[in-house]
Coordinates of C-alpha atoms in Angstrom, one line a residue:
Chain A
X249 CA -155.4 33.3 44.4
X250 CA -153.5 34.2 47.4
X251 CA -153.8 31.9 50.4
X252 CA -152.6 32.6 53.9
X253 CA -149.0 32.1 54.4
X254 CA -147.7 34.0 51.4
X255 CA -144.9 36.6 51.8
X256 CA -147.4 39.4 51.5
X257 CA -149.5 37.9 54.2
X258 CA -146.5 37.3 56.4
X259 CA -145.5 41.0 56.0
X260 CA -149.0 42.1 56.9
X261 CA -149.0 39.8 59.9
X262 CA -145.7 41.2 61.1
X263 CA -147.1 44.7 60.8
X264 CA -150.1 43.5 62.7
X265 CA -148.0 41.9 65.4
X266 CA -146.5 45.4 66.0
X267 CA -150.0 46.8 66.1
X268 CA -151.2 44.1 68.4
X269 CA -148.9 43.7 71.4
X270 CA -149.1 40.3 73.0
X271 CA -151.8 40.2 75.7
X272 CA -151.4 36.6 76.7
X273 CA -154.1 35.9 74.2
X274 CA -153.0 32.8 72.4
X275 CA -155.4 32.5 69.5
X276 CA -153.8 29.4 68.0
X277 CA -154.3 27.6 71.3
X278 CA -157.9 28.9 71.5
X279 CA -158.6 27.6 68.0
X280 CA -157.7 24.1 69.2
X281 CA -160.9 24.3 71.3
X282 CA -163.1 24.6 68.2
X283 CA -162.8 21.4 66.1
X284 CA -164.9 22.7 63.3
X285 CA -162.3 25.3 62.4
X286 CA -159.7 22.6 61.5
X287 CA -161.5 21.7 58.3
X288 CA -161.0 22.7 54.7
X289 CA -163.7 23.7 52.3
X290 CA -163.2 23.4 48.5
X291 CA -159.7 22.3 49.5
X292 CA -158.9 25.5 51.2
X293 CA -158.7 26.2 55.0
X294 CA -162.0 27.3 56.4
X295 CA -162.0 31.0 57.2
X296 CA -165.2 31.4 59.2
X297 CA -166.3 35.1 59.3
X298 CA -170.0 34.6 59.7
X299 CA -170.0 34.8 63.5
X300 CA -172.8 37.4 63.7
X301 CA -175.1 34.8 62.2
X302 CA -173.9 31.8 64.2
X303 CA -170.7 31.4 66.2
X304 CA -169.0 28.0 66.5
X305 CA -169.1 25.9 69.6
X306 CA -166.1 24.8 71.6
X307 CA -165.5 21.1 72.3
X308 CA -166.6 21.6 75.9
X309 CA -170.1 22.6 74.8
X310 CA -170.3 19.7 72.4
X311 CA -169.1 17.4 75.3
X312 CA -171.7 18.8 77.7
X313 CA -174.5 18.1 75.2
X314 CA -173.1 14.6 74.6
X315 CA -172.8 13.9 78.2
X316 CA -176.4 14.9 78.7
X317 CA -177.7 12.5 76.0
X318 CA -175.2 9.7 76.9
X319 CA -175.7 9.6 80.6
X320 CA -178.3 11.9 82.0
X321 CA -181.2 12.5 79.6
X322 CA -184.4 12.9 81.6
X323 CA -187.1 15.5 82.0
X324 CA -186.8 18.2 84.5
X325 CA -188.9 19.4 87.4
X326 CA -191.0 16.3 87.4
X327 CA -189.1 13.0 87.8
X328 CA -188.4 11.7 91.3
X329 CA -185.6 9.6 89.9
X330 CA -181.9 10.3 89.9
X331 CA -181.4 11.2 86.2
X332 CA -184.3 13.7 86.4
X333 CA -182.8 15.3 89.5
X334 CA -179.4 15.6 87.9
X335 CA -181.0 17.2 84.8
X336 CA -183.0 19.6 86.9
X337 CA -180.0 20.6 88.9
X338 CA -177.9 21.2 85.8
X339 CA -180.7 23.1 84.0
X340 CA -181.1 25.4 87.0
X341 CA -177.4 25.7 87.4
X342 CA -177.3 27.2 83.9
X343 CA -179.9 29.7 85.0
X344 CA -177.6 30.8 87.8
X345 CA -174.7 31.0 85.4
X346 CA -176.8 33.2 83.1
X347 CA -177.8 35.4 86.0
X348 CA -174.2 36.0 86.9
X349 CA -173.2 36.4 83.2
X350 CA -175.8 39.2 82.9
X351 CA -175.3 40.6 86.4
X352 CA -179.0 40.1 87.2
X353 CA -180.1 40.4 90.8
X354 CA -182.0 37.1 91.0
X355 CA -182.2 33.8 89.1
X356 CA -186.0 34.1 88.8
X357 CA -185.4 37.0 86.4
X358 CA -183.8 34.6 83.9
X359 CA -186.3 33.0 81.5
X360 CA -185.1 30.3 79.0
X361 CA -186.4 30.9 75.5
X362 CA -185.6 29.6 72.0
X363 CA -183.6 32.7 71.2
X364 CA -183.7 36.5 71.0
X365 CA -186.6 36.4 68.6
X366 CA -188.7 34.4 71.0
X367 CA -187.7 36.7 73.9
X368 CA -188.9 39.8 72.0
X369 CA -192.1 38.0 71.0
X370 CA -192.7 37.1 74.6
X371 CA -192.3 40.6 75.8
X372 CA -194.5 41.9 72.9
X373 CA -197.2 39.4 73.6
X374 CA -197.2 39.4 77.3
X375 CA -196.1 42.9 78.5
X376 CA -197.1 44.6 75.2
X377 CA -200.6 43.3 75.0
X378 CA -201.3 44.2 78.6
X379 CA -199.9 47.7 78.5
X380 CA -200.2 48.9 74.9
X381 CA -203.5 50.4 73.7
X382 CA -204.9 52.4 70.8
X383 CA -202.9 55.5 70.1
X384 CA -200.0 54.3 72.2
X385 CA -196.5 54.2 70.8
X386 CA -193.6 51.7 70.7
X387 CA -190.2 53.3 69.9
X388 CA -187.4 51.4 68.1
X389 CA -184.5 52.6 65.9
X390 CA -183.8 52.5 62.2
X391 CA -181.0 49.9 62.7
X392 CA -183.1 47.1 64.1
X393 CA -183.1 43.5 63.0
X394 CA -186.5 42.3 61.6
X395 CA -187.0 40.4 64.9
X396 CA -187.0 43.7 66.7
X397 CA -189.4 45.3 64.2
X398 CA -192.1 42.7 63.3
X399 CA -193.3 41.6 66.7
X400 CA -193.9 45.3 67.5
X401 CA -195.6 45.9 64.2
X402 CA -197.9 42.9 64.9
X403 CA -198.7 44.3 68.3
X404 CA -199.4 47.8 67.0
X405 CA -201.6 46.4 64.3
X406 CA -203.6 44.5 66.8
X407 CA -203.9 47.3 69.3
X408 CA -204.1 50.3 67.0
X409 CA -200.8 51.5 68.4
X410 CA -198.1 53.3 66.5
X411 CA -194.5 52.1 65.8
X412 CA -192.0 55.0 66.0
X413 CA -188.5 54.8 64.5
X414 CA -185.6 56.9 65.7
X415 CA -183.3 57.8 62.8
X416 CA -179.7 56.9 62.3
X417 CA -177.0 59.1 60.6
X418 CA -174.7 58.2 57.7
X419 CA -172.2 56.5 59.9
X420 CA -175.0 54.2 61.2
X421 CA -175.2 55.9 64.6
X422 CA -178.5 56.7 66.4
X423 CA -179.4 60.4 66.3
X424 CA -179.8 60.6 70.0
X425 CA -181.5 64.0 70.0
X426 CA -184.2 62.6 67.7
X427 CA -184.5 59.6 69.8
X428 CA -185.1 61.7 72.9
X429 CA -187.7 63.9 71.0
X430 CA -189.6 60.8 70.0
X431 CA -190.1 59.8 73.7
X432 CA -193.4 61.1 74.8
X433 CA -196.3 60.4 77.1
X434 CA -197.8 57.9 74.7
X435 CA -194.6 55.8 74.5
X436 CA -195.2 52.5 76.3
X437 CA -191.9 50.8 75.5
X438 CA -188.6 51.3 73.9
X439 CA -186.9 48.3 72.2
X440 CA -183.4 48.8 70.8
X441 CA -180.5 46.7 69.8
X442 CA -177.4 46.9 71.9
X443 CA -175.2 46.2 68.8
X444 CA -176.5 46.4 65.3
X445 CA -176.1 43.1 63.4
X446 CA -175.9 44.8 60.0
X447 CA -173.6 47.7 60.9
X448 CA -171.8 46.7 64.0
X449 CA -172.8 50.0 65.8
X450 CA -172.7 49.8 69.5
X451 CA -175.6 51.9 70.7
X452 CA -175.3 54.2 73.8
X453 CA -177.9 52.1 75.5
X454 CA -177.1 53.4 79.0
X455 CA -178.0 56.9 78.0
X456 CA -181.0 55.8 76.0
X457 CA -182.3 53.9 79.0
X458 CA -181.8 56.9 81.2
X459 CA -183.7 59.1 78.8
X460 CA -186.6 56.6 78.5
X461 CA -186.8 56.1 82.3
X462 CA -186.8 59.9 82.6
X463 CA -190.2 59.7 80.8
X464 CA -191.3 56.6 82.7
X465 CA -190.8 54.3 79.7
X466 CA -189.4 50.8 80.2
X467 CA -186.7 49.6 77.8
X468 CA -186.0 46.2 76.2
X469 CA -182.5 45.6 74.8
X470 CA -181.9 43.2 72.0
X471 CA -178.5 41.9 73.0
X472 CA -178.1 39.2 70.4
X473 CA -174.9 40.8 68.9
X474 CA -173.7 42.4 72.2
X475 CA -173.6 39.5 74.6
X476 CA -170.8 37.7 72.7
X477 CA -168.7 40.8 72.5
X478 CA -169.4 43.1 75.4
X479 CA -169.5 42.6 79.2
X480 CA -173.1 43.1 80.1
X481 CA -174.5 44.2 83.5
X482 CA -178.2 44.5 83.4
X483 CA -178.4 46.1 86.8
X484 CA -175.8 48.7 85.9
X485 CA -177.6 49.4 82.6
X486 CA -180.9 49.4 84.5
X487 CA -182.7 48.0 81.4
X488 CA -186.0 46.4 82.0
X489 CA -185.6 43.5 79.6
X490 CA -182.5 42.0 77.9
X491 CA -182.3 39.2 75.5
X492 CA -179.7 37.1 73.8
X493 CA -179.3 33.9 71.8
X494 CA -177.1 30.9 72.7
X495 CA -175.9 30.1 69.2
X496 CA -174.3 33.5 68.8
X497 CA -172.6 33.0 72.2
X498 CA -170.6 29.9 71.1
X499 CA -173.5 27.7 72.4
X500 CA -176.1 25.6 70.7
X501 CA -179.0 26.8 68.6
X502 CA -182.6 26.8 69.9
X503 CA -181.7 28.3 73.3
X504 CA -181.6 31.9 74.5
X505 CA -182.2 34.0 77.5
X506 CA -184.8 36.7 78.4
X507 CA -183.9 38.7 81.4
X508 CA -186.7 40.8 82.9
X509 CA -186.9 42.8 86.1
X510 CA -188.8 40.6 88.6
X511 CA -191.3 43.4 89.3
X512 CA -192.3 43.6 85.6
X513 CA -192.2 39.8 85.0
X514 CA -194.4 39.3 88.1
X515 CA -197.1 41.5 86.7
X516 CA -197.1 40.0 83.2
X517 CA -199.5 37.3 82.1
X518 CA -198.0 34.0 80.8
X519 CA -196.9 33.9 77.2
X520 CA -197.8 30.2 76.5
X521 CA -199.8 27.8 78.4
X522 CA -198.9 24.2 79.2
X523 CA -197.0 22.0 81.6
X524 CA -194.5 23.4 84.1
X525 CA -195.9 26.9 83.9
X526 CA -198.9 26.1 86.2
X527 CA -199.3 25.5 89.9
X528 CA -202.8 23.9 89.8
X529 CA -205.1 23.1 87.0
X530 CA -208.8 22.4 87.1
X531 CA -211.4 22.9 84.4
X532 CA -212.7 25.9 86.3
X533 CA -209.5 27.7 87.0
X534 CA -205.7 27.4 86.6
X535 CA -203.2 29.1 88.9
X536 CA -199.8 29.9 87.4
X537 CA -196.4 28.9 88.7
X538 CA -194.0 31.4 90.1
X539 CA -191.2 33.1 88.2
X540 CA -189.5 32.2 86.0
X541 CA -191.5 29.0 85.4
X542 CA -194.6 30.9 84.5
X543 CA -192.9 31.7 81.2
X544 CA -191.5 28.2 80.5
X545 CA -194.4 26.1 79.3
X546 CA -193.7 22.6 78.1
X547 CA -190.5 20.6 78.2
X548 CA -187.7 23.0 77.4
X549 CA -184.5 22.5 75.4
X550 CA -182.7 20.9 78.2
X551 CA -179.6 19.7 76.3
X552 CA -179.4 23.2 74.7
X553 CA -179.7 24.9 78.1
X554 CA -176.9 22.7 79.5
X555 CA -174.8 23.5 76.4
X556 CA -175.4 27.2 77.0
X557 CA -174.2 26.7 80.5
X558 CA -171.0 25.2 79.2
X559 CA -170.6 28.1 76.7
X560 CA -170.9 30.6 79.5
X561 CA -168.3 28.6 81.5
X562 CA -166.0 28.7 78.5
X563 CA -166.3 32.5 78.1
X564 CA -165.7 33.0 81.8
X565 CA -162.6 31.0 81.6
X566 CA -161.4 32.7 78.5
X567 CA -162.2 36.1 79.9
X568 CA -164.8 37.9 77.8
X569 CA -163.2 41.4 78.3
X570 CA -159.8 40.1 77.1
X571 CA -161.5 38.4 74.1
X572 CA -163.4 41.5 73.3
X573 CA -160.2 43.6 73.3
X574 CA -158.6 41.1 70.9
X575 CA -161.7 41.2 68.6
X576 CA -161.6 44.9 68.7
X577 CA -158.1 45.0 67.4
X578 CA -159.0 42.4 64.7
X579 CA -161.9 44.7 63.6
X580 CA -159.7 47.8 63.6
X581 CA -157.1 45.9 61.5
X582 CA -159.8 44.6 59.1
X583 CA -161.4 48.0 58.8
X584 CA -158.1 49.6 57.9
X585 CA -157.2 47.0 55.4
X586 CA -160.6 46.8 53.7
X587 CA -161.0 50.6 53.5
X588 CA -157.6 50.8 51.7
X589 CA -159.0 48.7 48.9
X590 CA -160.0 50.8 45.9
X591 CA -163.7 50.5 45.0
X592 CA -164.7 49.1 48.4
X593 CA -167.0 51.1 50.7
X594 CA -167.6 50.2 54.3
X595 CA -171.2 50.4 55.4
X596 CA -171.4 51.3 59.1
X597 CA -168.6 53.6 60.3
X598 CA -169.8 54.3 63.8
X599 CA -167.2 55.4 66.4
X600 CA -168.2 52.5 68.6
X601 CA -168.4 49.2 66.8
X602 CA -168.2 45.5 67.6
X603 CA -167.3 42.5 65.5
X604 CA -169.1 43.5 62.2
X605 CA -167.6 44.7 59.0
X606 CA -170.2 45.3 56.3
X607 CA -169.1 46.5 52.9
X608 CA -170.0 46.9 49.2
X609 CA -167.7 46.5 46.2
X610 CA -168.3 48.8 43.2
X611 CA -169.9 47.0 40.3
X612 CA -170.2 43.7 42.2
X613 CA -173.4 42.5 43.8
X614 CA -172.8 41.3 47.4
X615 CA -174.2 37.8 46.5
X616 CA -171.6 37.4 43.8
X617 CA -168.9 38.6 46.3
X618 CA -170.2 36.1 48.8
X619 CA -170.1 33.2 46.4
X620 CA -166.6 34.0 45.2
X621 CA -165.3 34.4 48.7
X622 CA -167.0 31.1 49.6
X623 CA -165.1 29.4 46.8
X624 CA -161.9 30.6 48.5
X625 CA -163.0 29.0 51.8
X626 CA -164.1 32.3 53.3
X627 CA -167.6 32.2 54.9
X628 CA -169.3 35.5 55.1
X629 CA -172.9 36.6 54.9
X630 CA -174.3 38.4 51.9
X631 CA -177.7 39.9 51.8
X632 CA -179.9 42.3 53.8
X633 CA -179.0 40.7 57.1
X634 CA -182.7 40.6 58.2
X635 CA -182.4 44.4 58.3
X636 CA -184.1 45.6 55.1
X637 CA -184.8 49.1 56.4
X638 CA -181.1 49.5 57.1
X639 CA -180.3 48.6 53.5
X640 CA -182.9 51.1 52.4
X641 CA -181.4 53.8 54.6
X642 CA -178.1 53.4 52.9
X643 CA -179.7 53.0 49.4
X644 CA -178.2 49.6 48.7
X645 CA -179.9 46.2 48.2
X646 CA -177.5 44.3 50.3
X647 CA -174.0 44.2 51.8
X648 CA -171.3 41.6 52.2
X649 CA -170.6 41.1 55.9
X650 CA -167.6 39.7 57.7
X651 CA -168.1 39.3 61.4
X652 CA -165.3 38.4 63.8
X653 CA -164.9 36.2 66.8
X654 CA -162.0 35.8 69.2
X655 CA -160.8 32.7 67.4
X656 CA -160.3 34.6 64.1
X657 CA -156.7 35.6 63.2
X658 CA -154.9 38.4 61.5
X659 CA -154.0 35.9 58.7
X660 CA -157.7 35.3 58.2
X661 CA -158.3 39.0 57.8
X662 CA -155.6 39.1 55.2
X663 CA -157.3 36.1 53.4
X664 CA -160.5 38.2 53.4
X665 CA -158.6 41.1 51.8
X666 CA -157.0 38.9 49.2
X667 CA -160.4 37.3 48.6
X668 CA -162.0 40.7 47.9
X669 CA -159.2 41.4 45.5
X670 CA -160.0 38.2 43.7
X671 CA -163.7 39.2 43.5
X672 CA -162.6 42.4 41.9
X673 CA -160.4 40.5 39.5
X674 CA -163.3 38.3 38.3
X675 CA -165.4 41.4 37.6
X676 CA -162.6 43.5 36.2
Chain B
X149 CA -165.4 20.6 42.8
X150 CA -165.7 23.2 40.2
X151 CA -163.5 26.2 40.3
X152 CA -164.5 29.9 40.2
X153 CA -164.2 30.0 36.4
X154 CA -167.0 27.5 35.9
X155 CA -169.6 29.7 37.6
X156 CA -168.4 33.2 36.7
X157 CA -167.5 32.5 33.0
X158 CA -166.7 35.5 30.8
X159 CA -170.1 35.2 29.1
X160 CA -171.9 35.6 32.4
X161 CA -169.7 38.5 33.7
X162 CA -170.0 40.2 30.3
X163 CA -173.8 39.9 30.2
X164 CA -174.1 41.1 33.8
X165 CA -172.1 44.2 33.0
X166 CA -173.8 44.9 29.7
X167 CA -177.2 43.2 29.8
X168 CA -179.0 43.0 26.4
X169 CA -182.6 44.1 26.0
X170 CA -182.3 46.0 29.3
X171 CA -185.2 48.3 28.6
X172 CA -188.9 48.8 29.1
X173 CA -191.0 47.9 26.0
X174 CA -193.4 50.7 25.3
X175 CA -196.8 49.3 24.7
X176 CA -196.0 45.9 26.1
X177 CA -199.0 43.7 26.2
X178 CA -197.6 41.4 28.8
X179 CA -195.5 42.1 31.8
X180 CA -194.7 40.7 35.2
X181 CA -192.5 41.5 38.2
X182 CA -190.3 39.0 39.9
X183 CA -188.8 39.4 43.3
X184 CA -186.4 37.3 45.3
X185 CA -186.9 38.2 48.9
X186 CA -183.9 36.3 50.0
X187 CA -181.4 38.6 48.2
X188 CA -183.6 41.5 47.2
X189 CA -183.2 40.9 43.4
X190 CA -186.0 42.6 41.5
X191 CA -186.9 42.2 37.8
X192 CA -189.7 43.3 35.5
X193 CA -190.1 41.5 32.2
X194 CA -191.9 43.2 29.3
X195 CA -193.3 41.4 26.3
X196 CA -195.1 42.1 23.0
X197 CA -196.8 39.1 21.5
X198 CA -198.2 38.6 18.1
X199 CA -200.1 35.5 17.3
X200 CA -198.8 33.9 20.4
X201 CA -195.2 34.5 19.4
X202 CA -192.8 36.8 21.4
X203 CA -192.1 39.7 19.1
X204 CA -190.3 42.0 21.5
X205 CA -188.9 41.3 25.0
X206 CA -187.1 43.5 27.5
X207 CA -186.3 43.6 31.2
X208 CA -185.4 46.0 33.9
X209 CA -184.4 45.6 37.5
X210 CA -181.4 45.0 39.8
X211 CA -179.7 41.9 40.9
X212 CA -176.6 39.9 41.1
X213 CA -174.4 38.9 38.1
X214 CA -176.1 35.5 37.8
X215 CA -179.6 36.8 37.8
X216 CA -178.8 39.8 35.5
X217 CA -176.9 37.6 33.0
X218 CA -179.6 35.0 33.1
X219 CA -182.2 37.6 32.3
X220 CA -180.1 39.0 29.5
X221 CA -179.4 35.7 27.8
X222 CA -183.0 34.7 28.3
X223 CA -184.3 37.7 26.4
X224 CA -182.0 36.8 23.5
X225 CA -183.3 33.3 23.4
X226 CA -187.0 34.0 24.0
X227 CA -187.5 36.2 21.1
X228 CA -189.5 34.5 18.3
X229 CA -190.6 31.7 20.6
X230 CA -194.2 30.7 21.3
X231 CA -195.5 30.3 24.8
X232 CA -195.1 26.6 24.6
X233 CA -191.6 26.8 23.3
X234 CA -190.5 29.3 26.0
X235 CA -192.0 27.0 28.6
X236 CA -190.2 24.0 27.2
X237 CA -186.9 26.0 27.2
X238 CA -187.4 27.0 30.8
X239 CA -187.9 23.4 31.7
X240 CA -184.6 22.4 30.1
X241 CA -182.8 25.4 31.7
X242 CA -184.3 24.6 35.1
X243 CA -183.0 21.0 34.8
X244 CA -179.6 22.3 33.8
X245 CA -179.2 24.7 36.8
X246 CA -180.6 22.2 39.4
X247 CA -179.2 18.9 38.2
X248 CA -176.3 20.0 36.0
X249 CA -175.4 19.0 32.4
X250 CA -176.8 15.5 31.7
X251 CA -176.7 13.5 28.5
X252 CA -180.4 13.5 28.0
X253 CA -180.4 17.4 28.1
X254 CA -180.8 18.9 24.7
X255 CA -177.7 21.1 24.6
X256 CA -178.4 22.3 21.1
X257 CA -181.7 23.7 22.5
X258 CA -179.8 25.4 25.3
X259 CA -177.2 27.1 23.2
X260 CA -175.4 29.9 25.1
X261 CA -177.6 29.1 28.1
X262 CA -175.4 26.1 28.8
X263 CA -173.0 28.6 30.3
X264 CA -175.1 28.3 33.5
X265 CA -174.3 24.7 34.1
X266 CA -172.0 25.6 37.0
X267 CA -174.9 26.9 39.0
X268 CA -176.0 23.4 40.0
X269 CA -173.0 23.3 42.4
X270 CA -174.4 26.3 44.3
X271 CA -178.0 25.5 45.4
X272 CA -178.2 29.0 47.0
X273 CA -177.8 30.5 43.5
X274 CA -180.4 28.5 41.6
X275 CA -183.0 31.1 42.4
X276 CA -180.8 33.8 41.0
X277 CA -180.5 32.0 37.7
X278 CA -184.2 31.2 37.4
X279 CA -185.8 34.5 38.7
X280 CA -186.0 35.9 35.1
X281 CA -187.5 32.7 33.8
X282 CA -190.2 32.5 36.5
X283 CA -191.0 36.1 35.7
X284 CA -191.2 35.4 32.0
X285 CA -193.5 32.5 32.6
X286 CA -195.7 34.8 34.8
X287 CA -195.8 37.4 32.1
X288 CA -196.7 34.9 29.4
X289 CA -199.6 33.7 31.6
X290 CA -200.8 37.2 32.5
X291 CA -203.4 38.9 30.5
X292 CA -203.1 42.1 28.6
X293 CA -205.7 43.7 30.9
X294 CA -203.4 43.4 34.0
X295 CA -200.8 45.4 32.1
X296 CA -203.2 48.1 31.0
X297 CA -203.4 49.4 34.6
X298 CA -199.8 50.6 34.2

């Protein structure tokens, strides 16, 4: 097999260098920040291209979590001792970091959750159950992840409401005219991904929000794939809810953010009951805490939250826009290279894309491709990507998906291309 | 660590491209559907039994090379077997793909199926290799009446 560093790869890299003018983005230096990337698998250098599933964490995030458990571990909002005060301060500091990261107006609009899935379930259960009734409609799109389908289906089933799905075209782009037509006086909420995890499509969410608001419909944005790759400003977008996960943002698993406009969150009932979300409790009546604590029952993932804070710091220092520009060039290069391979078809060819390259190889099941790539040290995802309706739309059972982060290199893209050639060789 | 060749041996690639007994058995008296929700692999196994012995066997469906080749080789081996024999063969096969080749395994009984020994190194692919077998077992346990609704 071909490994990075061959003459062919060097040639490709030099072509790439011409295509990618230096932008002061030193990827080799950045890779030093991610200890996990240094390892070999099956005796080959790890080429990690499964970032849309989970991104790797820089040393600073690992250190922040270590520091918490080594020197500061204590519960928040209840201890009167020093460690608890420090934990509380750092936990709330992360909230402020997330507020600035999303461009939210106030810290109380930032709710800590387990991840995007929990954020969507929170909105479906709290906002949805209060505002959605029989015959009402929830509008999503045909490119949603299961986590932005199933919570709404469950809500619709309970309430006798209807789930409407805006179609996508063959490139994997939303058919905006159809989306607009589906908005009507029965629509209670729109929930749409900012970036599709299976196709990489960047949705025109600003326009969609404007259309929905024109009909008085609030909009939730699933930002799981967007937050790591696009600069987000929830006030500029004017979305009503926005959610993302820490582990796709180079942070730890089990922590995520739900942003909600204060006016909406204020009027919503709690999602879960327990400690920290209450003001007073008696057996006759309980009064609830103020925002955002009303939605944060029980001891949260404190270490994870602090780790997320460190991840946001890391991205700020790196410069998310600069990183995004580099990723975009990586994706463009990979798209060009992979589309030149005979017998390989890219699924998801939207004009606006981020990070994700999904493809199918003639005569090869994506799972076999995934295993053969894995044996060459290349980690990709193979399957339906928790988006079975998307696979059905394209008439395929699954795809192989490479997804890029700013620490990936041109050489790694070349390794992927050689890897695909090897897959074809096995099945030739 | 095993190399590529150990998993994707010629026999497996060959059977995945040209699966044997890839057809619906008309008048099947037993059949079952198998589905692997993780990867979307689907298979239907059709059987005709006489005096408890597999007379005819076929399968249809879509899946990866491992699951298709496994189904193909399984149909070759299951023909002429009784329920108990097919069950026993699955047990040996299951041990092979989960634990790898061991001395106590009856390799003579496995025959060509031994080609799947590399699967044990890839826990994520065990379900691919066993989907057809689970489906065969379900078909053998199912009654003819369930099939008559077809």
